[in-house]
Tab-separated table of C-alpha atoms in Angstrom:
chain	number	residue	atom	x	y	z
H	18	UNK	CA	0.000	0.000	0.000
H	19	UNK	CA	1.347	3.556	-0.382
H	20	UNK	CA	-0.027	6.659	0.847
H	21	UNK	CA	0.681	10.057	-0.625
H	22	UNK	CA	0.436	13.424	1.003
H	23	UNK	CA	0.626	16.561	-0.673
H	24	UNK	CA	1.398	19.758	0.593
H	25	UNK	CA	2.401	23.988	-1.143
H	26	UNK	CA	-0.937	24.644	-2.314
H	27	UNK	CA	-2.646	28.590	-1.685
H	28	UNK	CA	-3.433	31.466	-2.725
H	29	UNK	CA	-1.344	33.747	-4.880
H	30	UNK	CA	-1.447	36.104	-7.825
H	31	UNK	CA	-1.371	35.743	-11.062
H	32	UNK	CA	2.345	35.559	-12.525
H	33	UNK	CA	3.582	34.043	-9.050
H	34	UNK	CA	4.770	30.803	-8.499
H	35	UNK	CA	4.115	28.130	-6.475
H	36	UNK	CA	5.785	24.392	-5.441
H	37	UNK	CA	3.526	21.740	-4.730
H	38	UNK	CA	5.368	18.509	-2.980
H	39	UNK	CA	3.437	14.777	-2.555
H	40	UNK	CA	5.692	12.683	-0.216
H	41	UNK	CA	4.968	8.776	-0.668
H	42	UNK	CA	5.268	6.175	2.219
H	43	UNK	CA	6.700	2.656	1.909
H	44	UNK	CA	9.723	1.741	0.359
H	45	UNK	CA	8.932	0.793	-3.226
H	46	UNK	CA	8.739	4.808	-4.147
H	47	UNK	CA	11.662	4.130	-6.857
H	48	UNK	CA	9.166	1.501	-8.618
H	49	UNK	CA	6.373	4.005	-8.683
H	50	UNK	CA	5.504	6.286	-11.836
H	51	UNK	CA	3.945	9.607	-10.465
H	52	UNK	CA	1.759	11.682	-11.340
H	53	UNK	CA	0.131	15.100	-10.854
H	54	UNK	CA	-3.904	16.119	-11.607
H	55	UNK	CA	-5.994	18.340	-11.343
H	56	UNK	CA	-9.832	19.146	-10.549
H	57	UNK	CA	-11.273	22.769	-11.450
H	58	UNK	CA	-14.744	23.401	-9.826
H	59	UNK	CA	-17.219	21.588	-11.825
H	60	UNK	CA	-14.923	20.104	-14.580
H	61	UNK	CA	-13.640	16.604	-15.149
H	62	UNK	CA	-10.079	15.852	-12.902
H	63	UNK	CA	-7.113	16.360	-15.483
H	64	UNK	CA	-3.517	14.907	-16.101
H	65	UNK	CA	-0.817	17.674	-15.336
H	66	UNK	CA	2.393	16.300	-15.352
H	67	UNK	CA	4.316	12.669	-14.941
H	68	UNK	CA	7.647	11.571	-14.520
H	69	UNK	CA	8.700	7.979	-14.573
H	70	UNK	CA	10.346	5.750	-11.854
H	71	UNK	CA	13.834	6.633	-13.247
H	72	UNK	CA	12.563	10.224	-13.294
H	73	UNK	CA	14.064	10.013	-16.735
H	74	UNK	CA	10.555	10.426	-18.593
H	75	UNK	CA	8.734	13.478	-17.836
H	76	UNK	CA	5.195	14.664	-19.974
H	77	UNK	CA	2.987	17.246	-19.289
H	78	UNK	CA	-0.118	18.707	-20.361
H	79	UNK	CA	-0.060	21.369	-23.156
H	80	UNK	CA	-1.974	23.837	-21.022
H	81	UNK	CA	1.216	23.789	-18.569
H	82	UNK	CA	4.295	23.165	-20.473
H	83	UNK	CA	6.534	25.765	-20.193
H	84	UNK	CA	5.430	26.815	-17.034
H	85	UNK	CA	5.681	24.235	-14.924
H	86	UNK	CA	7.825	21.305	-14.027
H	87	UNK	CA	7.480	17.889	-12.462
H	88	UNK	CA	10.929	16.172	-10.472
H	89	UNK	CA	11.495	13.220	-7.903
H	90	UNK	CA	13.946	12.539	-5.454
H	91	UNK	CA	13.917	8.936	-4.719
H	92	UNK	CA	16.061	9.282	-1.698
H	93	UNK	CA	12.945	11.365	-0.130
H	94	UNK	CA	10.627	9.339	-1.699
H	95	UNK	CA	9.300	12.951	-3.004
H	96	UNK	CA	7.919	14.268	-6.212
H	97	UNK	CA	7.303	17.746	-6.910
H	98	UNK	CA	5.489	20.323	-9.286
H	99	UNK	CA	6.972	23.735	-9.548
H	100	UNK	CA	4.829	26.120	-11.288
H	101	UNK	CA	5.871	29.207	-12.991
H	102	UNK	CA	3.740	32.216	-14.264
H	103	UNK	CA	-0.022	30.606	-12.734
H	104	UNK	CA	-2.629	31.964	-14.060
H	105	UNK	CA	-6.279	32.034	-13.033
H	106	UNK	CA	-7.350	29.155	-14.998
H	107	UNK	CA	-4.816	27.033	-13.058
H	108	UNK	CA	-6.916	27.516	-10.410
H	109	UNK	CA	-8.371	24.087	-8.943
H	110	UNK	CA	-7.433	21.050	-6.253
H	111	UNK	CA	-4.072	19.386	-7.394
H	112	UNK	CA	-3.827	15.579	-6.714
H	113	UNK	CA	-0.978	13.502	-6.184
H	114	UNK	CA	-0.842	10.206	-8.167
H	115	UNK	CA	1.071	6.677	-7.950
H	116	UNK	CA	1.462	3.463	-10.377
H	117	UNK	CA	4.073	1.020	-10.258
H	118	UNK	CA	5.245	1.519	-13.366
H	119	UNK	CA	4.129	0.067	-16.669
H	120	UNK	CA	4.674	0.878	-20.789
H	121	UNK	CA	0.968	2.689	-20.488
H	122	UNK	CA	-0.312	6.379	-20.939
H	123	UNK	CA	1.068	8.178	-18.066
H	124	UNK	CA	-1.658	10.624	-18.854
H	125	UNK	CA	-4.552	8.534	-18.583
H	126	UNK	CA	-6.282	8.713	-14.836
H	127	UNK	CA	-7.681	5.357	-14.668
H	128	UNK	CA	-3.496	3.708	-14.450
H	129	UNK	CA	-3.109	5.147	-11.355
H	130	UNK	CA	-3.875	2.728	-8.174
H	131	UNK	CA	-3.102	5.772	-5.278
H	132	UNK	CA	-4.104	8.650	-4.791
H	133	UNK	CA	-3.262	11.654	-2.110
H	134	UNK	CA	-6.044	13.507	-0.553
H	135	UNK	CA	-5.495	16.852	-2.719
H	136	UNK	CA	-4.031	20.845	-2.247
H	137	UNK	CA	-5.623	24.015	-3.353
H	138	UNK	CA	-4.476	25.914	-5.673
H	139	UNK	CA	-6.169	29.460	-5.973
H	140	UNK	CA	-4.734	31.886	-8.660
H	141	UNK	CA	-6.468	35.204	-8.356
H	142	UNK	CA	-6.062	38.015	-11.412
């Protein structure tokens, strides 16, 4: 079983940034392709951003490439999304993702088997 916990979400301005971090329990975090989400108030949960286990694939969504950044340390048995230049529409409850990892879409929400409880993100203009 793992558990993820994120934490960095709040309130800021547009054009500030912000670094979310999910830390991961158990000891098989090296095995574990992550991933990052995100739920806007009434709209469907999206894919962000995913690394691999190696942390030597990364993808993100077009709406945030550019701007922000997903990275692991598998010493910490940490992953992190730092986001650059937020802007209102980024605005929504960022989720923390785990799969032990596989050849499939690391974009697609339904290969991930744990999921972290969520952190706010509010962008006001």
């Amino acid at each position: 079983q793992v558990q993820l916990v994120e934490s960095g979400g709040g309130l800021v301005q547009a054009g500030d940034s912000l670094r979310l971090s999910c830390a991961a329990s158990g000891r098989t975090f090296s095995r574990l392709d992550m991933g990052w989400f995100r739920q806007a108030p009434g709209k469907e949960r999206e894919f962000v951003a995913g690394i691999g286990w190696s942390g030597g694939r990364t993808y993100y969504a077009d709406s945030v490439k550019g701007r922000f950044t997903i990275s692991r340390d598998n010493a910490k048995n940490t992953v992190w999304l730092q986001m650059n230049s937020l802007k209102p529409e980024d605005t929504a409850v960022y989720y923390c993702a785990a799969r032990y990892g596989t050849i499939a879409s690391m974009r697609a929400e339904h290969e991930y088997d744990y999921w972290g409880q969520g952190t706010q993100v509010t962008v006001s203009s």
